[in-house]
Short mmCIF file of C-alpha atoms in Angstrom, two decimals:
data_model
loop_
_atom_site.label_atom_id
_atom_site.label_comp_id
_atom_site.label_asym_id
_atom_site.label_seq_id
_atom_site.Cartn_x
_atom_site.Cartn_y
_atom_site.Cartn_z
CA UNK A 136 0.00 0.00 0.00
CA UNK A 137 1.35 3.43 -0.95
CA UNK A 138 2.27 5.75 1.91
CA UNK A 139 -0.43 8.28 0.92
CA UNK A 140 -3.07 5.56 0.89
CA UNK A 141 -1.86 4.28 4.26
CA UNK A 142 -2.07 7.76 5.78
CA UNK A 143 -5.56 8.19 4.38
CA UNK A 144 -6.60 4.87 5.89
CA UNK A 145 -5.21 5.90 9.29
CA UNK A 146 -7.00 9.25 9.14
CA UNK A 147 -10.31 7.59 8.27
CA UNK A 148 -9.87 5.10 11.12
CA UNK A 149 -9.16 7.92 13.59
CA UNK A 150 -12.17 9.92 12.47
CA UNK A 151 -14.34 6.81 12.81
CA UNK A 152 -13.15 6.42 16.41
CA UNK A 153 -14.15 10.01 17.15
CA UNK A 154 -17.53 9.66 15.45
CA UNK A 155 -18.27 6.40 17.27
CA UNK A 156 -17.50 7.98 20.65
CA UNK A 157 -19.62 11.03 19.77
CA UNK A 158 -22.63 8.94 18.70
CA UNK A 159 -23.89 9.04 22.27
CA UNK A 160 -24.61 12.76 21.85
CA UNK A 161 -26.50 12.37 18.56
CA UNK A 162 -30.13 11.66 19.50
CA UNK A 163 -33.08 10.92 17.22
CA UNK A 164 -36.20 13.06 16.94
CA UNK A 165 -38.07 10.25 18.68
CA UNK A 166 -35.84 10.70 21.73
CA UNK A 167 -36.36 14.48 21.71
CA UNK A 168 -40.13 13.98 21.41
CA UNK A 169 -39.96 11.62 24.38
CA UNK A 170 -38.08 14.27 26.37
CA UNK A 171 -40.73 16.81 25.33
CA UNK A 172 -43.51 14.60 26.71
CA UNK A 173 -41.54 13.90 29.89
CA UNK A 174 -41.06 17.64 30.41
CA UNK A 175 -44.83 18.13 30.11
CA UNK A 176 -45.29 15.52 32.82
CA UNK A 177 -42.80 17.39 35.01
CA UNK A 178 -44.63 20.68 34.42
CA UNK A 179 -47.90 19.11 35.57
CA UNK A 180 -46.20 17.64 38.65
CA UNK A 181 -44.66 21.00 39.53
CA UNK A 182 -48.01 22.82 39.25
CA UNK A 183 -49.96 20.26 41.30
CA UNK A 184 -50.14 20.87 45.04
CA UNK A 185 -50.00 17.14 45.74
CA UNK A 186 -46.84 16.46 43.71
CA UNK A 187 -45.09 19.85 43.80
CA UNK A 188 -42.85 18.94 46.73
CA UNK A 189 -41.43 15.87 44.98
CA UNK A 190 -41.27 17.40 41.49
CA UNK A 191 -37.83 17.98 39.98
CA UNK A 192 -39.16 20.84 37.82
CA UNK A 193 -40.70 22.98 40.55
CA UNK A 194 -42.70 25.45 38.44
CA UNK A 195 -42.52 28.19 41.04
CA UNK A 196 -45.12 30.94 40.91
CA UNK A 197 -43.62 34.40 40.33
CA UNK A 198 -46.75 36.43 41.22
CA UNK A 199 -46.15 38.43 38.03
CA UNK A 200 -49.75 38.15 36.88
CA UNK A 201 -49.66 40.22 33.74
CA UNK A 202 -47.05 41.37 31.30
CA UNK A 203 -46.26 45.04 30.57
CA UNK A 204 -47.92 46.66 27.56
CA UNK A 205 -45.37 49.37 26.78
CA UNK A 206 -47.45 52.23 28.19
CA UNK A 207 -46.05 52.14 31.73
CA UNK A 208 -44.48 55.20 33.31
CA UNK A 209 -42.22 55.55 36.31
CA UNK A 210 -38.67 55.43 37.66
CA UNK A 211 -36.90 52.57 39.36
CA UNK A 212 -33.62 50.89 40.12
CA UNK A 213 -32.71 47.29 39.48
CA UNK A 214 -30.09 44.98 40.92
CA UNK A 215 -29.15 42.16 38.54
CA UNK A 216 -27.05 39.39 40.11
CA UNK A 217 -25.33 36.32 38.70
CA UNK A 218 -22.32 34.26 39.79
CA UNK A 219 -19.67 36.73 38.60
CA UNK A 220 -21.05 40.24 38.91
CA UNK A 221 -23.88 42.43 40.02
CA UNK A 222 -25.27 45.12 37.77
CA UNK A 223 -27.14 48.19 38.95
CA UNK A 224 -29.58 49.91 36.60
CA UNK A 225 -31.74 53.02 36.64
CA UNK A 226 -34.72 53.20 34.31
CA UNK A 227 -37.16 56.02 33.57
CA UNK A 228 -40.25 54.81 31.71
CA UNK A 229 -41.88 57.54 29.65
CA UNK A 230 -44.73 55.62 28.01
CA UNK A 231 -45.23 54.49 24.41
CA UNK A 232 -42.40 51.97 24.76
CA UNK A 233 -39.93 54.77 25.43
CA UNK A 234 -37.45 54.80 28.29
CA UNK A 235 -34.05 55.98 29.40
CA UNK A 236 -31.68 53.60 31.13
CA UNK A 237 -28.27 53.79 32.77
CA UNK A 238 -26.31 50.87 34.18
CA UNK A 239 -23.01 49.90 35.73
CA UNK A 240 -21.34 46.51 36.32
CA UNK A 241 -19.58 45.54 39.55
CA UNK A 242 -17.46 42.35 39.60
CA UNK A 243 -18.06 40.26 42.71
CA UNK A 244 -14.76 39.42 44.46
CA UNK A 245 -14.24 35.61 44.57
CA UNK A 246 -13.89 35.59 48.35
CA UNK A 247 -17.36 37.14 48.67
CA UNK A 248 -18.88 34.23 46.74
CA UNK A 249 -17.81 31.70 49.38
CA UNK A 250 -18.06 33.87 52.50
CA UNK A 251 -20.95 34.75 54.82
CA UNK A 252 -24.22 35.70 53.17
CA UNK A 253 -24.30 38.96 55.15
CA UNK A 254 -21.10 40.08 53.39
CA UNK A 255 -22.61 39.23 49.98
CA UNK A 256 -25.69 41.39 50.56
CA UNK A 257 -23.65 44.20 52.10
CA UNK A 258 -21.58 44.16 48.91
CA UNK A 259 -24.75 44.42 46.81
CA UNK A 260 -25.88 47.47 48.77
CA UNK A 261 -22.44 49.06 48.53
CA UNK A 262 -22.73 48.76 44.74
CA UNK A 263 -26.23 50.29 44.77
CA UNK A 264 -25.01 53.19 46.92
CA UNK A 265 -22.07 53.81 44.59
CA UNK A 266 -24.39 53.85 41.58
CA UNK A 267 -26.89 56.17 43.30
CA UNK A 268 -24.08 58.57 44.16
CA UNK A 269 -22.59 58.47 40.64
CA UNK A 270 -25.95 59.33 39.07
CA UNK A 271 -27.13 61.88 41.66
CA UNK A 272 -30.16 59.86 42.73
CA UNK A 273 -29.71 60.38 46.48
CA UNK A 274 -32.93 62.35 46.83
CA UNK A 275 -35.09 60.04 44.72
CA UNK A 276 -37.53 57.69 46.47
CA UNK A 277 -37.20 54.63 44.24
CA UNK A 278 -38.54 51.11 43.91
CA UNK A 279 -36.02 48.40 43.14
CA UNK A 280 -36.35 45.32 40.96
CA UNK A 281 -34.16 42.54 42.30
CA UNK A 282 -33.13 40.07 39.61
CA UNK A 283 -31.57 37.09 41.38
CA UNK A 284 -30.34 34.41 38.99
CA UNK A 285 -30.71 31.38 41.28
CA UNK A 286 -33.57 28.99 42.15
CA UNK A 287 -36.24 30.84 44.12
CA UNK A 288 -39.48 29.75 45.71
CA UNK A 289 -41.63 32.88 45.71
CA UNK A 290 -44.59 33.40 48.01
CA UNK A 291 -45.30 36.90 46.69
CA UNK A 292 -43.78 39.49 44.37
CA UNK A 293 -41.85 40.72 47.42
CA UNK A 294 -40.75 37.47 49.03
CA UNK A 295 -38.56 34.70 47.62
CA UNK A 296 -36.77 31.87 49.37
CA UNK A 297 -33.45 30.69 47.89
CA UNK A 298 -33.86 26.93 47.49
CA UNK A 299 -30.25 26.14 46.56
CA UNK A 300 -27.08 27.71 45.27
CA UNK A 301 -25.97 26.62 41.79
CA UNK A 302 -22.72 26.87 39.87
CA UNK A 303 -19.80 28.14 42.04
CA UNK A 304 -21.50 30.14 44.81
CA UNK A 305 -21.73 28.72 48.33
CA UNK A 306 -22.36 31.69 50.65
CA UNK A 307 -23.49 30.52 54.09
CA UNK A 308 -26.73 31.64 55.68
CA UNK A 309 -28.72 32.34 52.52
CA UNK A 310 -30.28 29.05 51.38
CA UNK A 311 -33.72 28.70 52.93
CA UNK A 312 -34.05 32.43 53.61
CA UNK A 313 -35.91 35.29 51.95
CA UNK A 314 -33.42 37.10 49.72
CA UNK A 315 -35.61 40.22 49.55
CA UNK A 316 -35.54 40.50 53.34
CA UNK A 317 -31.77 39.96 53.36
CA UNK A 318 -31.33 42.77 50.84
CA UNK A 319 -33.68 45.10 52.74
CA UNK A 320 -31.80 44.35 55.98
CA UNK A 321 -28.53 45.29 54.28
CA UNK A 322 -30.10 48.53 52.98
CA UNK A 323 -31.34 49.33 56.48
CA UNK A 324 -27.90 48.63 57.97
CA UNK A 325 -26.37 51.16 55.63
CA UNK A 326 -29.06 53.74 56.35
CA UNK A 327 -28.49 56.23 53.52
CA UNK A 328 -30.62 54.78 50.67
CA UNK A 329 -34.29 55.64 50.05
CA UNK A 330 -35.44 52.19 48.93
CA UNK A 331 -38.46 50.72 50.69
CA UNK A 332 -40.18 48.82 47.90
CA UNK A 333 -38.37 45.79 46.43
CA UNK A 334 -39.90 43.38 43.92
CA UNK A 335 -38.19 40.12 43.05
CA UNK A 336 -37.68 38.29 39.77
CA UNK A 337 -35.26 35.71 38.53
CA UNK A 338 -33.29 36.25 35.32
CA UNK A 339 -35.69 34.29 33.09
CA UNK A 340 -38.75 36.16 34.31
CA UNK A 341 -36.88 39.43 33.78
CA UNK A 342 -36.10 38.38 30.22
CA UNK A 343 -39.76 37.65 29.45
CA UNK A 344 -40.94 40.92 31.03
CA UNK A 345 -38.33 42.87 29.06
CA UNK A 346 -39.36 41.23 25.79
CA UNK A 347 -43.11 41.56 26.49
CA UNK A 348 -42.71 45.30 27.01
CA UNK A 349 -41.96 45.52 23.28
CA UNK A 350 -43.82 42.49 21.90
CA UNK A 351 -47.32 41.71 23.17
CA UNK A 352 -47.08 38.16 21.77
CA UNK A 353 -44.19 37.26 24.11
CA UNK A 354 -45.26 34.33 26.30
CA UNK A 355 -42.03 32.38 26.98
CA UNK A 356 -38.67 33.50 28.38
CA UNK A 357 -35.43 31.60 27.86
CA UNK A 358 -31.99 32.23 29.31
CA UNK A 359 -29.05 30.13 28.12
CA UNK A 360 -25.63 31.35 29.23
CA UNK A 361 -23.57 30.02 32.14
CA UNK A 362 -26.91 28.71 33.42
CA UNK A 363 -30.17 27.66 31.81
CA UNK A 364 -33.85 28.18 32.62
CA UNK A 365 -37.23 28.85 31.03
CA UNK A 366 -40.42 30.54 32.19
CA UNK A 367 -43.82 30.91 30.55
CA UNK A 368 -47.24 32.50 30.95
CA UNK A 369 -49.61 29.95 32.47
CA UNK A 370 -53.38 30.10 32.94
CA UNK A 371 -54.14 30.71 36.60
CA UNK A 372 -56.86 28.06 36.60
CA UNK A 373 -54.15 25.41 36.36
CA UNK A 374 -52.25 26.70 39.40
CA UNK A 375 -53.26 24.51 42.29
CA UNK A 376 -50.71 26.14 44.59
CA UNK A 377 -52.57 29.46 44.91
CA UNK A 378 -54.64 30.15 48.01
CA UNK A 379 -57.64 31.14 45.94
CA UNK A 380 -58.23 31.87 42.29
CA UNK A 381 -61.35 33.93 42.95
CA UNK A 382 -59.71 37.35 42.57
CA UNK A 383 -56.67 36.34 40.57
CA UNK A 384 -55.56 37.55 37.19
CA UNK A 385 -56.21 34.92 34.49
CA UNK A 386 -52.47 34.37 33.97
CA UNK A 387 -49.19 34.25 35.86
CA UNK A 388 -45.57 33.79 34.83
CA UNK A 389 -44.27 30.42 35.99
CA UNK A 390 -40.56 30.03 36.72
CA UNK A 391 -39.93 26.42 35.70
CA UNK A 392 -36.42 26.04 37.19
CA UNK A 393 -35.96 23.59 34.33
CA UNK A 394 -32.23 23.11 34.94
CA UNK A 395 -33.24 20.57 37.59
CA UNK A 396 -35.12 18.42 35.04
CA UNK A 397 -33.74 14.90 35.48
CA UNK A 398 -32.63 15.27 39.10
CA UNK A 399 -34.97 12.37 39.92
CA UNK A 400 -33.41 10.03 37.37
CA UNK A 401 -36.01 10.45 34.62
CA UNK A 402 -33.36 11.37 32.04
CA UNK A 403 -30.90 8.60 32.89
CA UNK A 404 -31.97 6.75 29.74
CA UNK A 405 -30.27 9.37 27.54
CA UNK A 406 -27.43 10.59 29.74
CA UNK A 407 -23.98 9.48 28.67
CA UNK A 408 -21.18 8.12 30.89
CA UNK A 409 -19.47 11.47 30.27
CA UNK A 410 -22.51 13.33 31.69
CA UNK A 411 -22.43 11.07 34.73
CA UNK A 412 -18.69 11.68 35.27
CA UNK A 413 -19.10 15.44 34.98
CA UNK A 414 -21.94 15.40 37.50
CA UNK A 415 -20.02 13.28 40.02
CA UNK A 416 -17.05 15.67 39.83
CA UNK A 417 -19.17 18.84 40.19
CA UNK A 418 -19.72 20.87 43.34
CA UNK A 419 -23.43 20.03 43.48
CA UNK A 420 -23.52 16.37 42.42
CA UNK A 421 -26.99 15.07 41.61
CA UNK A 422 -28.42 18.55 41.07
CA UNK A 423 -29.13 20.62 37.93
CA UNK A 424 -28.83 17.48 35.78
CA UNK A 425 -30.44 19.03 32.69
CA UNK A 426 -28.45 22.24 33.00
CA UNK A 427 -25.22 20.23 33.04
CA UNK A 428 -26.00 19.00 29.52
CA UNK A 429 -26.91 22.45 28.22
CA UNK A 430 -25.31 25.49 29.82
CA UNK A 431 -22.08 27.33 29.21
CA UNK A 432 -20.84 26.48 32.69
CA UNK A 433 -20.51 22.82 31.71
CA UNK A 434 -20.42 22.36 27.92
CA UNK A 435 -16.66 22.90 27.71
CA UNK A 436 -16.09 20.19 30.30
CA UNK A 437 -18.40 17.79 28.43
CA UNK A 438 -16.31 18.43 25.30
CA UNK A 439 -13.00 18.02 27.18
CA UNK A 440 -14.07 14.69 28.68
CA UNK A 441 -15.14 13.55 25.20
CA UNK A 442 -11.79 14.60 23.79
CA UNK A 443 -10.06 12.60 26.52
CA UNK A 444 -11.98 9.47 25.49
CA UNK A 445 -11.07 10.05 21.84
CA UNK A 446 -7.37 10.47 22.64
CA UNK A 447 -7.30 7.38 24.85
CA UNK A 448 -8.91 5.39 22.04
CA UNK A 449 -6.28 6.57 19.56
CA UNK A 450 -8.58 8.81 17.56
CA UNK A 451 -6.66 12.05 18.19
CA UNK A 452 -3.21 13.37 19.07
CA UNK A 453 -1.60 9.98 18.35
CA UNK A 454 -3.07 8.73 21.60
CA UNK A 455 -0.89 11.00 23.76
CA UNK A 456 -2.47 12.70 26.78
CA UNK A 457 -0.95 16.01 27.84
CA UNK A 458 -0.97 17.11 31.46
CA UNK A 459 -3.07 20.14 30.54
CA UNK A 460 -5.84 18.20 28.80
CA UNK A 461 -6.24 16.12 31.97
CA UNK A 462 -7.04 19.31 33.92
CA UNK A 463 -10.77 19.75 34.70
CA UNK A 464 -12.46 22.88 33.29
CA UNK A 465 -9.37 23.95 31.28
CA UNK A 466 -11.50 23.85 28.13
CA UNK A 467 -14.52 26.16 28.20
CA UNK A 468 -17.45 27.41 26.16
CA UNK A 469 -15.41 30.30 24.76
CA UNK A 470 -12.90 27.80 23.37
CA UNK A 471 -15.74 25.85 21.77
CA UNK A 472 -17.19 29.00 20.27
CA UNK A 473 -13.87 30.00 18.72
CA UNK A 474 -13.29 26.51 17.33
CA UNK A 475 -16.71 26.39 15.66
CA UNK A 476 -16.18 29.95 14.48
CA UNK A 477 -13.02 29.08 12.53
CA UNK A 478 -13.84 29.16 8.82
CA UNK A 479 -13.76 26.04 6.59
CA UNK A 480 -10.23 24.63 6.38
CA UNK A 481 -9.07 27.39 8.74
CA UNK A 482 -7.79 26.19 12.10
CA UNK A 483 -5.85 29.21 13.37
CA UNK A 484 -7.90 29.67 16.55
CA UNK A 485 -8.19 25.92 17.06
CA UNK A 486 -4.40 25.54 17.02
CA UNK A 487 -4.05 28.28 19.62
CA UNK A 488 -6.49 26.44 21.88
CA UNK A 489 -4.61 23.18 21.34
CA UNK A 490 -1.45 24.94 22.58
CA UNK A 491 -3.29 25.89 25.78
CA UNK A 492 -4.05 22.21 26.21
CA UNK A 493 -0.42 21.19 25.80
CA UNK A 494 -0.27 20.29 22.09
CA UNK A 495 2.04 22.33 19.87
CA UNK A 496 1.61 20.52 16.55
CA UNK A 497 -1.93 19.25 16.02
CA UNK A 498 -2.72 18.03 12.52
CA UNK A 499 -5.57 19.42 10.44
CA UNK A 500 -7.42 16.19 11.18
CA UNK A 501 -6.96 16.67 14.93
CA UNK A 502 -8.42 20.15 14.52
CA UNK A 503 -11.32 18.83 12.47
CA UNK A 504 -12.04 16.10 15.01
CA UNK A 505 -12.09 18.61 17.87
CA UNK A 506 -14.46 20.81 15.88
CA UNK A 507 -16.71 17.79 15.38
CA UNK A 508 -16.76 17.12 19.13
CA UNK A 509 -17.72 20.73 19.83
CA UNK A 510 -20.45 20.59 17.19
CA UNK A 511 -22.19 17.47 18.51
CA UNK A 512 -22.00 18.67 22.13
CA UNK A 513 -23.36 22.15 21.37
CA UNK A 514 -26.02 20.78 18.99
CA UNK A 515 -27.32 18.41 21.67
CA UNK A 516 -27.59 21.42 24.00
CA UNK A 517 -29.69 23.37 21.48
CA UNK A 518 -31.87 20.35 20.73
CA UNK A 519 -32.58 19.63 24.40
CA UNK A 520 -33.74 23.22 24.88
CA UNK A 521 -35.93 22.84 21.78
CA UNK A 522 -37.67 19.87 23.44
CA UNK A 523 -38.65 22.02 26.45
CA UNK A 524 -39.74 24.98 24.35
CA UNK A 525 -41.84 22.76 22.09
CA UNK A 526 -43.62 21.44 25.17
CA UNK A 527 -44.43 24.96 26.38
CA UNK A 528 -45.57 26.21 22.97
CA UNK A 529 -47.99 23.30 22.69
CA UNK A 530 -49.21 23.83 26.25
CA UNK A 531 -49.88 27.56 25.81
CA UNK A 532 -51.76 26.81 22.60
CA UNK A 533 -51.61 30.25 20.97
CA UNK A 534 -51.61 30.24 17.15
CA UNK A 535 -48.55 32.50 17.32
CA UNK A 536 -46.23 33.53 20.11
CA UNK A 537 -42.80 35.00 20.70
CA UNK A 538 -40.05 33.46 22.80
CA UNK A 539 -37.84 36.10 24.41
CA UNK A 540 -34.27 34.82 24.56
CA UNK A 541 -31.21 36.09 26.36
CA UNK A 542 -27.79 34.66 27.10
CA UNK A 543 -24.26 34.58 25.79
CA UNK A 544 -24.59 31.15 24.16
CA UNK A 545 -27.70 32.04 22.16
CA UNK A 546 -26.39 35.51 21.35
CA UNK A 547 -22.85 34.66 20.23
CA UNK A 548 -22.20 30.92 19.80
CA UNK A 549 -21.85 30.12 16.06
CA UNK A 550 -25.00 28.54 14.57
CA UNK A 551 -26.53 27.83 17.98
CA UNK A 552 -29.72 29.84 17.42
CA UNK A 553 -30.16 28.30 13.96
CA UNK A 554 -29.86 24.76 15.33
CA UNK A 555 -32.30 25.48 18.14
CA UNK A 556 -34.91 26.97 15.83
CA UNK A 557 -34.53 24.19 13.26
CA UNK A 558 -35.12 21.46 15.84
CA UNK A 559 -37.95 23.41 17.47
CA UNK A 560 -39.84 23.54 14.17
CA UNK A 561 -39.59 19.76 13.95
CA UNK A 562 -40.92 19.21 17.48
CA UNK A 563 -43.76 21.77 17.75
CA UNK A 564 -47.24 20.84 16.60
CA UNK A 565 -47.65 22.23 13.04
CA UNK A 566 -50.64 24.46 13.87
CA UNK A 567 -48.52 26.61 16.20
CA UNK A 568 -46.15 29.27 14.90
CA UNK A 569 -43.45 31.11 16.83
CA UNK A 570 -40.47 33.42 16.61
CA UNK A 571 -37.38 33.51 18.78
CA UNK A 572 -36.51 37.13 19.56
CA UNK A 573 -33.41 38.33 21.36
CA UNK A 574 -34.62 40.33 24.35
CA UNK A 575 -33.29 43.88 24.24
CA UNK A 576 -31.19 44.94 27.18
CA UNK A 577 -31.11 42.07 29.67
CA UNK A 578 -33.03 40.44 32.48
CA UNK A 579 -32.01 43.32 34.77
CA UNK A 580 -33.89 45.66 32.48
CA UNK A 581 -36.92 43.40 32.91
CA UNK A 582 -36.61 43.63 36.70
CA UNK A 583 -36.45 47.43 36.45
CA UNK A 584 -39.52 47.47 34.19
CA UNK A 585 -41.35 45.26 36.67
CA UNK A 586 -40.49 47.56 39.58
CA UNK A 587 -41.39 50.72 37.68
CA UNK A 588 -44.73 49.38 36.50
CA UNK A 589 -45.73 47.89 39.88
CA UNK A 590 -48.48 49.71 41.74
CA UNK A 591 -48.66 49.76 45.49
CA UNK A 592 -51.04 47.10 46.76
CA UNK A 593 -51.76 45.30 43.51
CA UNK A 594 -48.72 43.01 43.40
CA UNK A 595 -47.85 42.18 46.98
CA UNK A 596 -50.50 39.51 47.40
#
């Protein structure tokens, strides 16, 4: 056999190894339809008072009973918090979908994220005070929308219990407590801020509110970035958890907390050994099972573990494992995005990422195989989200609706939005039409809109 033919045979064999290992991430439409039906079952369990406690998908009520219509007026602040930074916003609604907004980001020091909860909330208030001073708002009597991007069990628009920390935060003394009360206590300790009305929303609810302010057809909110969650507008008559539906609005936003889908083992039939390994090695093992197959916090690690299997099997890098590639979390979603963003037959960024992982001379085929790994892992993520969205579109039953979307993966990851929409069209019942619309601003803007449009007495039920 000629040397060229031999090399070609070796290359084909290596690519087959990679494709065989990656097959576990390539699921049929029948599997995604099964996940869609299972998610519907979880939604019903979460909404039912008899099964809510044991449901993995909690479907928490948000007490946001109607969406804005664009005519609201008023001024408010918002505090938008995730696992890396808090953002303070000021918004002045002027009616007719017109507003002015100012904002400022404040990175959260790493030591704050693992320290006492009191220090975390004191830091939030310090950031608010700095923003108020910078924008000469000291004499304004303002409401504040608190967008808290972690699982919350709300009992009113002004009270929300943190059910668990996710991702890398582990502040003591916060889980099981009302985060609105903790923030108000910190404001009172400081003593120089005129904020006495705080309304609470999580990031997904804020995204839907922000989108609905511009589009009246918006009924679903989706956030896919370092974390993942969806919310939707449910008919109040299906909410068994309310005290009484007699005087309720006909609808309410439901915060699904869908990242926990599968915590009870229902998705074990489609999880891969790599998913199981990632979960076992994570800070919160056994929790946020669905999110660990979808979100930017974990996708890079799923791809790295897959790459490890391919190298060990001889499909890449001549079977040689570098010390760097053995390091957990060294490969992240930004690396994946750059690799998939390299043009056809262009591996400049991919080679740079290989160098970070301890490989100085990857072949074009190594680069192509790594791109393939990234593609199947990110495509599964988009398709899993499509299964959940298809379930909610069918449940709402509107002939046409808009899904408000926010998050770094949807916004910037190459081809991600296209893959999600393509799969969603295959899973939704044909009589229902939809559009995915990037929410302007962010979920913090939604929290500010919610606070500005709230009227005393009509939301604090």
